[in-house]
Amino acid sequence: MPSKEIIDLRSDTVTLPTEEMLEAIRHAELGDDVFGEDPTVNRLEEMAAEKMGKEAALLVTSGTQANLVSLMSNTKRGELVILEAESHIYWYEVGGISMIAGLLPWPLKSSMGALDPKDVEAAIRPKNIHFPEPALVCIENTHNRHGGTIITPEQIRAISEVAVAHGLKLYMDGARIFNAAVALNVDVKEFTRHVDNLMFCLSKSLSCPIGSLVVGTQEFIEKARKIRKVLGGGMRQAGIIAAPGIVALEKMIDRLKEDHENAKRLAEGIAKIDGVTVDMSRVQTNMVCFDISCLRIEDDLFLSKLEKEGILALTNSKNVVRMVTHRGIEKNHIEKTIAALEKVSSELRVG
Ligand code: TLP
């Protein structure tokens, strides 16, 4: 019997490298990157800096390491960091911001993931013996827990005005920044222009197996390189990681629009199903989050029933299911997923 096809919508991190990436790994020119001698890493870092309109870049192992290295390179221990309350740094990075970087996170709520400049202004308190020194504002783009929402260049500019006025740095967790750029059909530099530094991931929708890049000024990247070393992230023949990254930057960005179209189609299908609700205004890139609270069942039961139909998904929070489209998910998978969701939801409604 042929094995059943699994449609894995848990994350775009599950994407496998393309044949071209595997070939690029096989043929990569290598050297010791701690000595700065890996030509493939050097080329990727130059390409990343150029694409983002910044001076320099640094290859790191993961998005989490990129955020931690960036937090530590932008601040001193004991300082205060303003960030969005649902941000990845605050929710999913094991508290590294405090445990390792020694910083005080100051979370601000927002409705769609974009910090309100007025809230940022209010969070920057005057100099006072009781208060930690504010050092950094962090934004996340696209915003994961808000459903892949885009923080627009105009919103970034408004936040940056407040940061600049108070002498704070502005950092962007741009794990999926190319999704934002493709969705708005603008150059990615529109999103990076007003931030001091940022990171983006190769290992998510760009299909690479490993890697993220920290991008900023020469001075910032020199500091980041040393901090990466402290964290054990100095790598040797890292060209095997950089080689697929070069393929990704050259070939994998434009196709993100397919993922966005698939996410839209999926959300439209889900919106017609009784018992589940989807906020279409949040379906802006490659994520679809929907609420199953009307079904009055445990999330695990819903996910396990879907799994029996060959569909993998995750919950973002109680009763909120997240599905992420990516390379390898085609239109027919979207139709199958909608059909499976209809079936599971109707079984649970009657059951
Ligand atoms: N996000 C993962 C999970 O950790 C939730 C996912 O499946 O979406 N910033 C953002 C905005 C992210 O979404 C992620 C990963 C990271 C940072 C961390 O990247 P990695 O997983 O490479 O450490």
mmCIF file of C-alpha atoms and ligand atoms in Angstrom:
data_model
loop_
_atom_site.group_PDB
_atom_site.id
_atom_site.type_symbol
_atom_site.label_atom_id
_atom_site.label_comp_id
_atom_site.label_asym_id
_atom_site.label_seq_id
_atom_site.Cartn_x
_atom_site.Cartn_y
_atom_site.Cartn_z
ATOM 1 C CA MET A 1 0.000 0.000 0.000
ATOM 2 C CA PRO A 2 1.449 3.437 -0.845
ATOM 3 C CA SER A 3 2.180 5.486 2.281
ATOM 4 C CA LYS A 4 -0.207 8.375 2.898
ATOM 5 C CA GLU A 5 1.059 11.824 1.922
ATOM 6 C CA ILE A 6 1.652 14.096 4.907
ATOM 7 C CA ILE A 7 0.817 17.768 4.461
ATOM 8 C CA ASP A 8 3.044 19.504 6.998
ATOM 9 C CA LEU A 9 1.735 22.979 7.810
ATOM 10 C CA ARG A 10 3.351 23.278 11.250
ATOM 11 C CA SER A 11 5.960 25.774 10.070
ATOM 12 C CA ASP A 12 7.968 26.958 7.085
ATOM 13 C CA THR A 13 10.986 25.707 9.048
ATOM 14 C CA VAL A 14 10.181 22.185 7.794
ATOM 15 C CA THR A 15 11.212 23.021 4.215
ATOM 16 C CA LEU A 16 14.007 20.841 2.838
ATOM 17 C CA PRO A 17 16.914 22.179 0.734
ATOM 18 C CA THR A 18 16.450 22.208 -3.043
ATOM 19 C CA GLU A 19 18.594 20.053 -5.346
ATOM 20 C CA GLU A 20 20.446 23.210 -6.342
ATOM 21 C CA MET A 21 21.224 23.935 -2.694
ATOM 22 C CA LEU A 22 22.564 20.412 -2.180
ATOM 23 C CA GLU A 23 24.735 20.836 -5.276
ATOM 24 C CA ALA A 24 25.965 24.192 -3.980
ATOM 25 C CA ILE A 25 26.925 22.560 -0.663
ATOM 26 C CA ARG A 26 28.811 19.838 -2.523
ATOM 27 C CA HIS A 27 30.849 22.347 -4.511
ATOM 28 C CA ALA A 28 31.274 25.142 -1.935
ATOM 29 C CA GLU A 29 34.722 26.632 -1.569
ATOM 30 C CA LEU A 30 35.586 26.342 2.106
ATOM 31 C CA GLY A 31 37.940 27.815 4.696
ATOM 32 C CA ASP A 32 38.067 28.514 8.442
ATOM 33 C CA ASP A 33 35.423 31.144 9.149
ATOM 34 C CA VAL A 34 36.719 31.954 12.638
ATOM 35 C CA PHE A 35 39.824 33.204 10.794
ATOM 36 C CA GLY A 36 37.487 34.968 8.328
ATOM 37 C CA GLU A 37 38.774 32.635 5.603
ATOM 38 C CA ASP A 38 35.657 30.936 4.296
ATOM 39 C CA PRO A 39 35.048 32.558 0.879
ATOM 40 C CA THR A 40 31.485 31.234 0.658
ATOM 41 C CA VAL A 41 30.525 32.696 4.046
ATOM 42 C CA ASN A 42 32.194 35.982 3.143
ATOM 43 C CA ARG A 43 30.251 36.127 -0.108
ATOM 44 C CA LEU A 44 26.916 35.388 1.594
ATOM 45 C CA GLU A 45 27.566 38.037 4.251
ATOM 46 C CA GLU A 46 28.404 40.623 1.570
ATOM 47 C CA MET A 47 25.266 39.713 -0.386
ATOM 48 C CA ALA A 48 23.092 39.968 2.730
ATOM 49 C CA ALA A 49 24.496 43.361 3.690
ATOM 50 C CA GLU A 50 24.025 44.647 0.153
ATOM 51 C CA LYS A 51 20.440 43.363 -0.094
ATOM 52 C CA MET A 52 19.533 45.009 3.191
ATOM 53 C CA GLY A 53 21.293 48.287 2.405
ATOM 54 C CA LYS A 54 23.619 48.008 5.408
ATOM 55 C CA GLU A 55 27.402 47.875 5.778
ATOM 56 C CA ALA A 56 27.996 44.334 6.994
ATOM 57 C CA ALA A 57 26.426 41.019 7.973
ATOM 58 C CA LEU A 58 27.198 37.963 10.096
ATOM 59 C CA LEU A 59 26.081 34.376 9.552
ATOM 60 C CA VAL A 60 24.766 32.728 12.726
ATOM 61 C CA THR A 61 23.261 29.341 13.433
ATOM 62 C CA SER A 62 19.608 30.209 14.117
ATOM 63 C CA GLY A 63 17.054 32.951 14.480
ATOM 64 C CA THR A 64 17.231 32.626 18.241
ATOM 65 C CA GLN A 65 21.016 33.047 18.194
ATOM 66 C CA ALA A 66 20.641 36.015 15.825
ATOM 67 C CA ASN A 67 18.256 37.733 18.233
ATOM 68 C CA LEU A 68 20.448 37.034 21.260
ATOM 69 C CA VAL A 69 23.649 38.190 19.536
ATOM 70 C CA SER A 70 21.833 41.340 18.365
ATOM 71 C CA LEU A 71 20.332 42.109 21.778
ATOM 72 C CA MET A 72 23.776 41.787 23.377
ATOM 73 C CA SER A 73 25.482 43.819 20.655
ATOM 74 C CA ASN A 74 22.991 46.686 21.001
ATOM 75 C CA THR A 75 22.970 46.979 24.798
ATOM 76 C CA LYS A 76 24.766 46.651 28.115
ATOM 77 C CA ARG A 77 23.604 44.320 30.903
ATOM 78 C CA GLY A 78 20.862 45.784 33.084
ATOM 79 C CA GLU A 79 19.389 47.974 30.365
ATOM 80 C CA LEU A 80 15.757 48.012 29.298
ATOM 81 C CA VAL A 81 14.444 46.677 25.978
ATOM 82 C CA ILE A 82 11.024 47.705 24.674
ATOM 83 C CA LEU A 83 9.359 44.985 22.612
ATOM 84 C CA GLU A 84 5.941 43.782 21.495
ATOM 85 C CA ALA A 85 4.171 41.582 24.045
ATOM 86 C CA GLU A 86 3.603 38.706 21.595
ATOM 87 C CA SER A 87 7.086 38.847 20.103
ATOM 88 C CA HIS A 88 9.177 35.750 19.486
ATOM 89 C CA ILE A 89 11.998 37.141 21.642
ATOM 90 C CA TYR A 90 9.614 37.466 24.581
ATOM 91 C CA TRP A 91 7.680 34.214 24.087
ATOM 92 C CA TYR A 92 9.865 31.575 22.546
ATOM 93 C CA GLU A 93 13.547 32.232 23.225
ATOM 94 C CA VAL A 94 13.729 30.630 26.653
ATOM 95 C CA GLY A 95 14.138 34.003 28.345
ATOM 96 C CA GLY A 96 17.666 34.337 26.896
ATOM 97 C CA ILE A 97 17.087 38.104 26.897
ATOM 98 C CA SER A 98 17.285 37.972 30.716
ATOM 99 C CA MET A 99 19.110 34.715 31.378
ATOM 100 C CA ILE A 100 22.077 35.455 29.121
ATOM 101 C CA ALA A 101 21.855 39.081 27.952
ATOM 102 C CA GLY A 102 20.900 40.356 31.442
ATOM 103 C CA LEU A 103 18.286 42.734 30.036
ATOM 104 C CA LEU A 104 14.866 43.801 31.293
ATOM 105 C CA PRO A 105 12.203 43.199 28.616
ATOM 106 C CA TRP A 106 9.424 45.812 28.662
ATOM 107 C CA PRO A 107 6.517 44.303 26.685
ATOM 108 C CA LEU A 108 3.911 46.538 25.024
ATOM 109 C CA LYS A 109 0.605 45.218 23.703
ATOM 110 C CA SER A 110 -0.515 45.939 20.158
ATOM 111 C CA SER A 111 -3.509 44.945 18.078
ATOM 112 C CA MET A 112 -1.776 43.697 14.902
ATOM 113 C CA GLY A 113 1.866 43.375 15.941
ATOM 114 C CA ALA A 114 3.020 46.951 15.237
ATOM 115 C CA LEU A 115 4.089 48.920 18.295
ATOM 116 C CA ASP A 116 2.183 52.181 18.664
ATOM 117 C CA PRO A 117 4.786 54.984 18.674
ATOM 118 C CA LYS A 118 2.814 56.705 21.472
ATOM 119 C CA ASP A 119 3.171 53.582 23.634
ATOM 120 C CA VAL A 120 6.887 53.447 22.888
ATOM 121 C CA GLU A 121 7.209 57.114 23.849
ATOM 122 C CA ALA A 122 5.330 56.490 27.111
ATOM 123 C CA ALA A 123 7.514 53.481 27.938
ATOM 124 C CA ILE A 124 10.691 55.570 27.721
ATOM 125 C CA ARG A 125 10.673 57.034 31.186
ATOM 126 C CA PRO A 126 12.817 60.003 32.222
ATOM 127 C CA LYS A 127 16.201 59.533 33.827
ATOM 128 C CA ASN A 128 15.579 58.583 37.429
ATOM 129 C CA ILE A 129 17.564 56.669 40.027
ATOM 130 C CA HIS A 130 14.810 54.033 40.191
ATOM 131 C CA PHE A 131 14.637 53.189 36.499
ATOM 132 C CA PRO A 132 16.858 51.025 34.307
ATOM 133 C CA GLU A 133 18.355 52.803 31.294
ATOM 134 C CA PRO A 134 16.269 52.197 28.158
ATOM 135 C CA ALA A 135 18.543 51.118 25.298
ATOM 136 C CA LEU A 136 16.661 49.371 22.529
ATOM 137 C CA VAL A 137 13.303 49.029 20.784
ATOM 138 C CA CYS A 138 12.598 45.707 19.028
ATOM 139 C CA ILE A 139 10.059 45.069 16.315
ATOM 140 C CA GLU A 140 9.159 41.782 14.605
ATOM 141 C CA ASN A 141 8.390 41.622 10.889
ATOM 142 C CA THR A 142 6.405 39.692 9.829
ATOM 143 C CA HIS A 143 4.832 39.203 13.221
ATOM 144 C CA ASN A 144 4.537 35.515 14.004
ATOM 145 C CA ARG A 145 2.035 35.351 16.871
ATOM 146 C CA HIS A 146 -0.161 38.007 15.276
ATOM 147 C CA GLY A 147 -0.547 35.703 12.257
ATOM 148 C CA GLY A 148 2.261 36.748 9.915
ATOM 149 C CA THR A 149 1.181 40.389 9.871
ATOM 150 C CA ILE A 150 3.307 43.056 8.196
ATOM 151 C CA ILE A 151 4.742 46.077 9.990
ATOM 152 C CA THR A 152 4.743 48.572 7.131
ATOM 153 C CA PRO A 153 7.718 50.799 6.235
ATOM 154 C CA GLU A 154 5.635 53.790 7.320
ATOM 155 C CA GLN A 155 4.935 52.222 10.742
ATOM 156 C CA ILE A 156 8.645 51.440 11.139
ATOM 157 C CA ARG A 157 9.548 55.015 10.293
ATOM 158 C CA ALA A 158 7.133 56.345 12.940
ATOM 159 C CA ILE A 159 8.569 54.017 15.615
ATOM 160 C CA SER A 160 12.121 54.936 14.615
ATOM 161 C CA GLU A 161 11.386 58.653 15.047
ATOM 162 C CA VAL A 162 10.590 58.021 18.712
ATOM 163 C CA ALA A 163 13.657 55.808 19.182
ATOM 164 C CA VAL A 164 15.968 58.358 17.531
ATOM 165 C CA ALA A 165 14.494 61.247 19.546
ATOM 166 C CA HIS A 166 15.385 59.427 22.763
ATOM 167 C CA GLY A 167 18.745 58.014 21.654
ATOM 168 C CA LEU A 168 17.523 54.409 21.542
ATOM 169 C CA LYS A 169 18.499 51.860 18.889
ATOM 170 C CA LEU A 170 15.836 50.159 16.753
ATOM 171 C CA TYR A 171 16.276 46.453 15.962
ATOM 172 C CA MET A 172 14.097 44.271 13.742
ATOM 173 C CA ASP A 173 13.579 40.526 14.129
ATOM 174 C CA GLY A 174 13.024 40.130 10.404
ATOM 175 C CA ALA A 175 12.972 36.326 10.442
ATOM 176 C CA ARG A 176 10.417 36.525 7.582
ATOM 177 C CA ILE A 177 11.166 40.023 6.251
ATOM 178 C CA PHE A 178 11.212 38.815 2.634
ATOM 179 C CA ASN A 179 7.624 37.654 3.061
ATOM 180 C CA ALA A 180 6.716 41.231 4.020
ATOM 181 C CA ALA A 181 8.615 42.702 1.060
ATOM 182 C CA VAL A 182 7.088 40.282 -1.454
ATOM 183 C CA ALA A 183 3.571 40.772 -0.054
ATOM 184 C CA LEU A 184 3.794 44.560 -0.421
ATOM 185 C CA ASN A 185 5.770 44.243 -3.651
ATOM 186 C CA VAL A 186 8.485 46.614 -2.476
ATOM 187 C CA ASP A 187 12.259 46.329 -2.136
ATOM 188 C CA VAL A 188 13.248 44.861 1.220
ATOM 189 C CA LYS A 189 15.332 48.009 1.857
ATOM 190 C CA GLU A 190 12.052 49.868 2.445
ATOM 191 C CA PHE A 191 11.764 47.820 5.634
ATOM 192 C CA THR A 192 15.406 48.097 6.717
ATOM 193 C CA ARG A 193 15.949 51.801 6.035
ATOM 194 C CA HIS A 194 14.691 52.968 9.420
ATOM 195 C CA VAL A 195 16.125 50.245 11.654
ATOM 196 C CA ASP A 196 19.691 50.313 12.984
ATOM 197 C CA ASN A 197 20.124 46.597 12.560
ATOM 198 C CA LEU A 198 18.146 43.430 11.958
ATOM 199 C CA MET A 199 18.262 39.711 11.445
ATOM 200 C CA PHE A 200 16.605 37.517 8.855
ATOM 201 C CA CYS A 201 16.368 33.733 8.565
ATOM 202 C CA LEU A 202 17.486 31.492 5.718
ATOM 203 C CA SER A 203 15.977 28.412 7.329
ATOM 204 C CA LYS A 204 12.307 29.407 7.165
ATOM 205 C CA SER A 205 10.434 30.182 3.965
ATOM 206 C CA LEU A 206 13.690 30.480 1.969
ATOM 207 C CA SER A 207 14.151 26.682 2.281
ATOM 208 C CA CYS A 208 17.695 26.531 3.662
ATOM 209 C CA PRO A 209 18.538 23.835 6.180
ATOM 210 C CA ILE A 210 20.334 26.143 8.671
ATOM 211 C CA GLY A 211 21.195 29.746 9.268
ATOM 212 C CA SER A 212 20.261 33.360 9.894
ATOM 213 C CA LEU A 213 22.028 36.632 9.199
ATOM 214 C CA VAL A 214 22.551 39.584 11.512
ATOM 215 C CA VAL A 215 22.899 42.803 9.507
ATOM 216 C CA GLY A 216 23.987 46.321 10.475
ATOM 217 C CA THR A 217 26.915 48.724 10.589
ATOM 218 C CA GLN A 218 30.518 47.512 10.356
ATOM 219 C CA GLU A 219 31.059 48.428 14.000
ATOM 220 C CA PHE A 220 27.919 46.586 15.147
ATOM 221 C CA ILE A 221 28.832 43.458 13.183
ATOM 222 C CA GLU A 222 32.374 43.440 14.622
ATOM 223 C CA LYS A 223 30.840 43.433 18.093
ATOM 224 C CA ALA A 224 28.285 40.807 17.057
ATOM 225 C CA ARG A 225 31.080 38.562 15.699
ATOM 226 C CA LYS A 226 32.789 38.577 19.072
ATOM 227 C CA ILE A 227 29.538 37.931 20.935
ATOM 228 C CA ARG A 228 28.705 35.060 18.588
ATOM 229 C CA LYS A 229 32.076 33.588 19.601
ATOM 230 C CA VAL A 230 31.245 33.992 23.314
ATOM 231 C CA LEU A 231 28.018 32.095 22.715
ATOM 232 C CA GLY A 232 29.903 29.245 21.042
ATOM 233 C CA GLY A 233 28.632 30.208 17.623
ATOM 234 C CA GLY A 234 31.981 30.632 15.865
ATOM 235 C CA MET A 235 31.948 28.085 13.042
ATOM 236 C CA ARG A 236 34.768 26.697 10.932
ATOM 237 C CA GLN A 237 33.989 25.520 7.348
ATOM 238 C CA ALA A 238 30.597 27.243 7.546
ATOM 239 C CA GLY A 239 30.526 27.593 3.763
ATOM 240 C CA ILE A 240 28.433 24.443 3.723
ATOM 241 C CA ILE A 241 25.737 26.504 5.468
ATOM 242 C CA ALA A 242 26.379 29.650 3.455
ATOM 243 C CA ALA A 243 26.263 27.962 0.033
ATOM 244 C CA PRO A 244 22.514 27.205 0.125
ATOM 245 C CA GLY A 245 22.019 30.675 1.603
ATOM 246 C CA ILE A 246 23.452 32.199 -1.565
ATOM 247 C CA VAL A 247 21.052 30.105 -3.660
ATOM 248 C CA ALA A 248 18.216 31.274 -1.401
ATOM 249 C CA LEU A 249 19.006 34.965 -1.850
ATOM 250 C CA GLU A 250 19.317 34.546 -5.605
ATOM 251 C CA LYS A 251 16.401 32.233 -6.322
ATOM 252 C CA MET A 252 13.971 31.668 -3.456
ATOM 253 C CA ILE A 253 12.543 35.099 -2.725
ATOM 254 C CA ASP A 254 10.178 35.713 -5.646
ATOM 255 C CA ARG A 255 8.407 32.379 -5.186
ATOM 256 C CA LEU A 256 7.122 33.486 -1.749
ATOM 257 C CA LYS A 257 4.108 34.970 -3.517
ATOM 258 C CA GLU A 258 2.904 31.420 -4.208
ATOM 259 C CA ASP A 259 2.956 30.740 -0.459
ATOM 260 C CA HIS A 260 0.951 33.893 0.134
ATOM 261 C CA GLU A 261 -1.632 32.965 -2.510
ATOM 262 C CA ASN A 262 -1.946 29.511 -0.971
ATOM 263 C CA ALA A 263 -2.385 30.984 2.503
ATOM 264 C CA LYS A 264 -5.143 33.285 1.222
ATOM 265 C CA ARG A 265 -6.929 30.413 -0.510
ATOM 266 C CA LEU A 266 -6.631 28.281 2.631
ATOM 267 C CA ALA A 267 -8.032 31.072 4.808
ATOM 268 C CA GLU A 268 -10.955 31.647 2.424
ATOM 269 C CA GLY A 269 -11.775 27.938 2.587
ATOM 270 C CA ILE A 270 -11.532 27.865 6.367
ATOM 271 C CA ALA A 271 -13.746 30.944 6.666
ATOM 272 C CA LYS A 272 -16.648 28.955 5.161
ATOM 273 C CA ILE A 273 -16.443 26.139 7.744
ATOM 274 C CA ASP A 274 -18.951 26.169 10.631
ATOM 275 C CA GLY A 275 -17.395 26.211 14.094
ATOM 276 C CA VAL A 276 -14.092 27.837 13.155
ATOM 277 C CA THR A 277 -13.339 31.507 12.597
ATOM 278 C CA VAL A 278 -10.513 33.214 10.797
ATOM 279 C CA ASP A 279 -9.630 36.893 10.898
ATOM 280 C CA MET A 280 -8.944 37.580 7.214
ATOM 281 C CA SER A 281 -7.332 40.946 7.961
ATOM 282 C CA ARG A 282 -4.393 39.055 9.504
ATOM 283 C CA VAL A 283 -3.851 36.773 6.528
ATOM 284 C CA GLN A 284 -1.190 38.952 4.927
ATOM 285 C CA THR A 285 1.663 36.545 4.190
ATOM 286 C CA ASN A 286 2.204 32.779 4.606
ATOM 287 C CA MET A 287 0.338 32.082 7.858
ATOM 288 C CA VAL A 288 -3.263 31.298 8.661
ATOM 289 C CA CYS A 289 -4.426 31.291 12.271
ATOM 290 C CA PHE A 290 -7.980 30.232 13.107
ATOM 291 C CA ASP A 291 -10.037 29.974 16.246
ATOM 292 C CA ILE A 292 -11.700 26.683 17.132
ATOM 293 C CA SER A 293 -13.215 27.714 20.484
ATOM 294 C CA CYS A 294 -16.802 27.268 19.156
ATOM 295 C CA LEU A 295 -16.115 23.537 18.761
ATOM 296 C CA ARG A 296 -15.613 23.286 22.560
ATOM 297 C CA ILE A 297 -12.988 20.576 22.389
ATOM 298 C CA GLU A 298 -9.394 20.173 23.509
ATOM 299 C CA ASP A 299 -6.815 21.460 21.005
ATOM 300 C CA ASP A 300 -4.978 18.125 21.095
ATOM 301 C CA LEU A 301 -8.099 16.281 19.947
ATOM 302 C CA PHE A 302 -8.502 18.651 16.997
ATOM 303 C CA LEU A 303 -4.848 18.334 16.009
ATOM 304 C CA SER A 304 -4.822 14.542 16.361
ATOM 305 C CA LYS A 305 -7.958 14.205 14.204
ATOM 306 C CA LEU A 306 -6.319 16.368 11.571
ATOM 307 C CA GLU A 307 -3.175 14.265 11.786
ATOM 308 C CA LYS A 308 -5.254 11.151 11.046
ATOM 309 C CA GLU A 309 -6.269 12.946 7.828
ATOM 310 C CA GLY A 310 -2.570 13.490 7.031
ATOM 311 C CA ILE A 311 -2.437 17.182 8.011
ATOM 312 C CA LEU A 312 0.023 18.530 10.570
ATOM 313 C CA ALA A 313 -0.586 21.872 12.298
ATOM 314 C CA LEU A 314 0.279 23.559 15.618
ATOM 315 C CA THR A 315 -1.591 25.701 18.099
ATOM 316 C CA ASN A 316 -0.360 29.233 18.763
ATOM 317 C CA SER A 317 -2.305 29.599 21.978
ATOM 318 C CA LYS A 318 -5.387 27.920 23.442
ATOM 319 C CA ASN A 319 -7.939 27.276 20.697
ATOM 320 C CA VAL A 320 -5.893 29.040 18.026
ATOM 321 C CA VAL A 321 -4.543 26.750 15.294
ATOM 322 C CA ARG A 322 -1.676 27.950 13.081
ATOM 323 C CA MET A 323 -0.969 26.710 9.559
ATOM 324 C CA VAL A 324 2.042 27.941 7.583
ATOM 325 C CA THR A 325 2.416 27.612 3.816
ATOM 326 C CA HIS A 326 5.837 27.057 2.257
ATOM 327 C CA ARG A 327 7.719 25.498 -0.668
ATOM 328 C CA GLY A 328 6.383 21.980 -1.149
ATOM 329 C CA ILE A 329 2.815 22.962 -0.312
ATOM 330 C CA GLU A 330 0.904 23.135 -3.583
ATOM 331 C CA LYS A 331 -2.645 24.144 -4.506
ATOM 332 C CA ASN A 332 -3.887 20.555 -4.302
ATOM 333 C CA HIS A 333 -2.558 20.309 -0.718
ATOM 334 C CA ILE A 334 -4.542 23.408 0.172
ATOM 335 C CA GLU A 335 -7.751 21.862 -1.236
ATOM 336 C CA LYS A 336 -7.061 18.623 0.667
ATOM 337 C CA THR A 337 -6.468 20.578 3.859
ATOM 338 C CA ILE A 338 -9.736 22.502 3.496
ATOM 339 C CA ALA A 339 -11.610 19.231 2.876
ATOM 340 C CA ALA A 340 -9.978 17.616 5.932
ATOM 341 C CA LEU A 341 -10.824 20.628 8.084
ATOM 342 C CA GLU A 342 -14.450 20.481 6.923
ATOM 343 C CA LYS A 343 -14.607 16.777 7.780
ATOM 344 C CA VAL A 344 -12.946 17.068 11.200
ATOM 345 C CA SER A 345 -14.985 20.127 12.200
ATOM 346 C CA SER A 346 -18.291 18.533 11.194
ATOM 347 C CA GLU A 347 -17.439 15.312 13.092
ATOM 348 C CA LEU A 348 -16.596 17.362 16.174
ATOM 349 C CA ARG A 349 -19.763 19.473 15.834
ATOM 350 C CA VAL A 350 -22.029 16.420 15.879
ATOM 351 C CA GLY A 351 -19.854 14.466 18.328
HETATM 352 N N1 TLP B 1 9.735 30.592 14.866
HETATM 353 C C1 TLP B 1 9.308 29.220 14.852
HETATM 354 C C2 TLP B 1 8.956 28.753 16.270
HETATM 355 O O1 TLP B 1 9.981 29.060 17.166
HETATM 356 C C3 TLP B 1 7.698 29.293 16.808
HETATM 357 C C4 TLP B 1 8.120 29.061 13.930
HETATM 358 O O2 TLP B 1 7.813 27.905 13.607
HETATM 359 O O3 TLP B 1 7.518 30.069 13.532
HETATM 360 N N2 TLP B 1 11.928 35.091 15.167
HETATM 361 C C5 TLP B 1 10.743 34.728 14.649
HETATM 362 C C6 TLP B 1 9.769 35.779 14.249
HETATM 363 C C7 TLP B 1 10.440 33.360 14.483
HETATM 364 O O4 TLP B 1 9.251 33.030 13.985
HETATM 365 C C8 TLP B 1 11.391 32.392 14.852
HETATM 366 C C9 TLP B 1 11.091 30.923 14.710
HETATM 367 C C10 TLP B 1 12.618 32.829 15.383
HETATM 368 C C11 TLP B 1 12.849 34.191 15.537
HETATM 369 C C12 TLP B 1 13.675 31.861 15.853
HETATM 370 O O5 TLP B 1 14.262 31.180 14.803
HETATM 371 P P1 TLP B 1 14.992 29.759 15.045
HETATM 372 O O6 TLP B 1 13.906 28.747 15.157
HETATM 373 O O7 TLP B 1 15.846 29.603 13.839
HETATM 374 O O8 TLP B 1 15.788 29.876 16.292
#
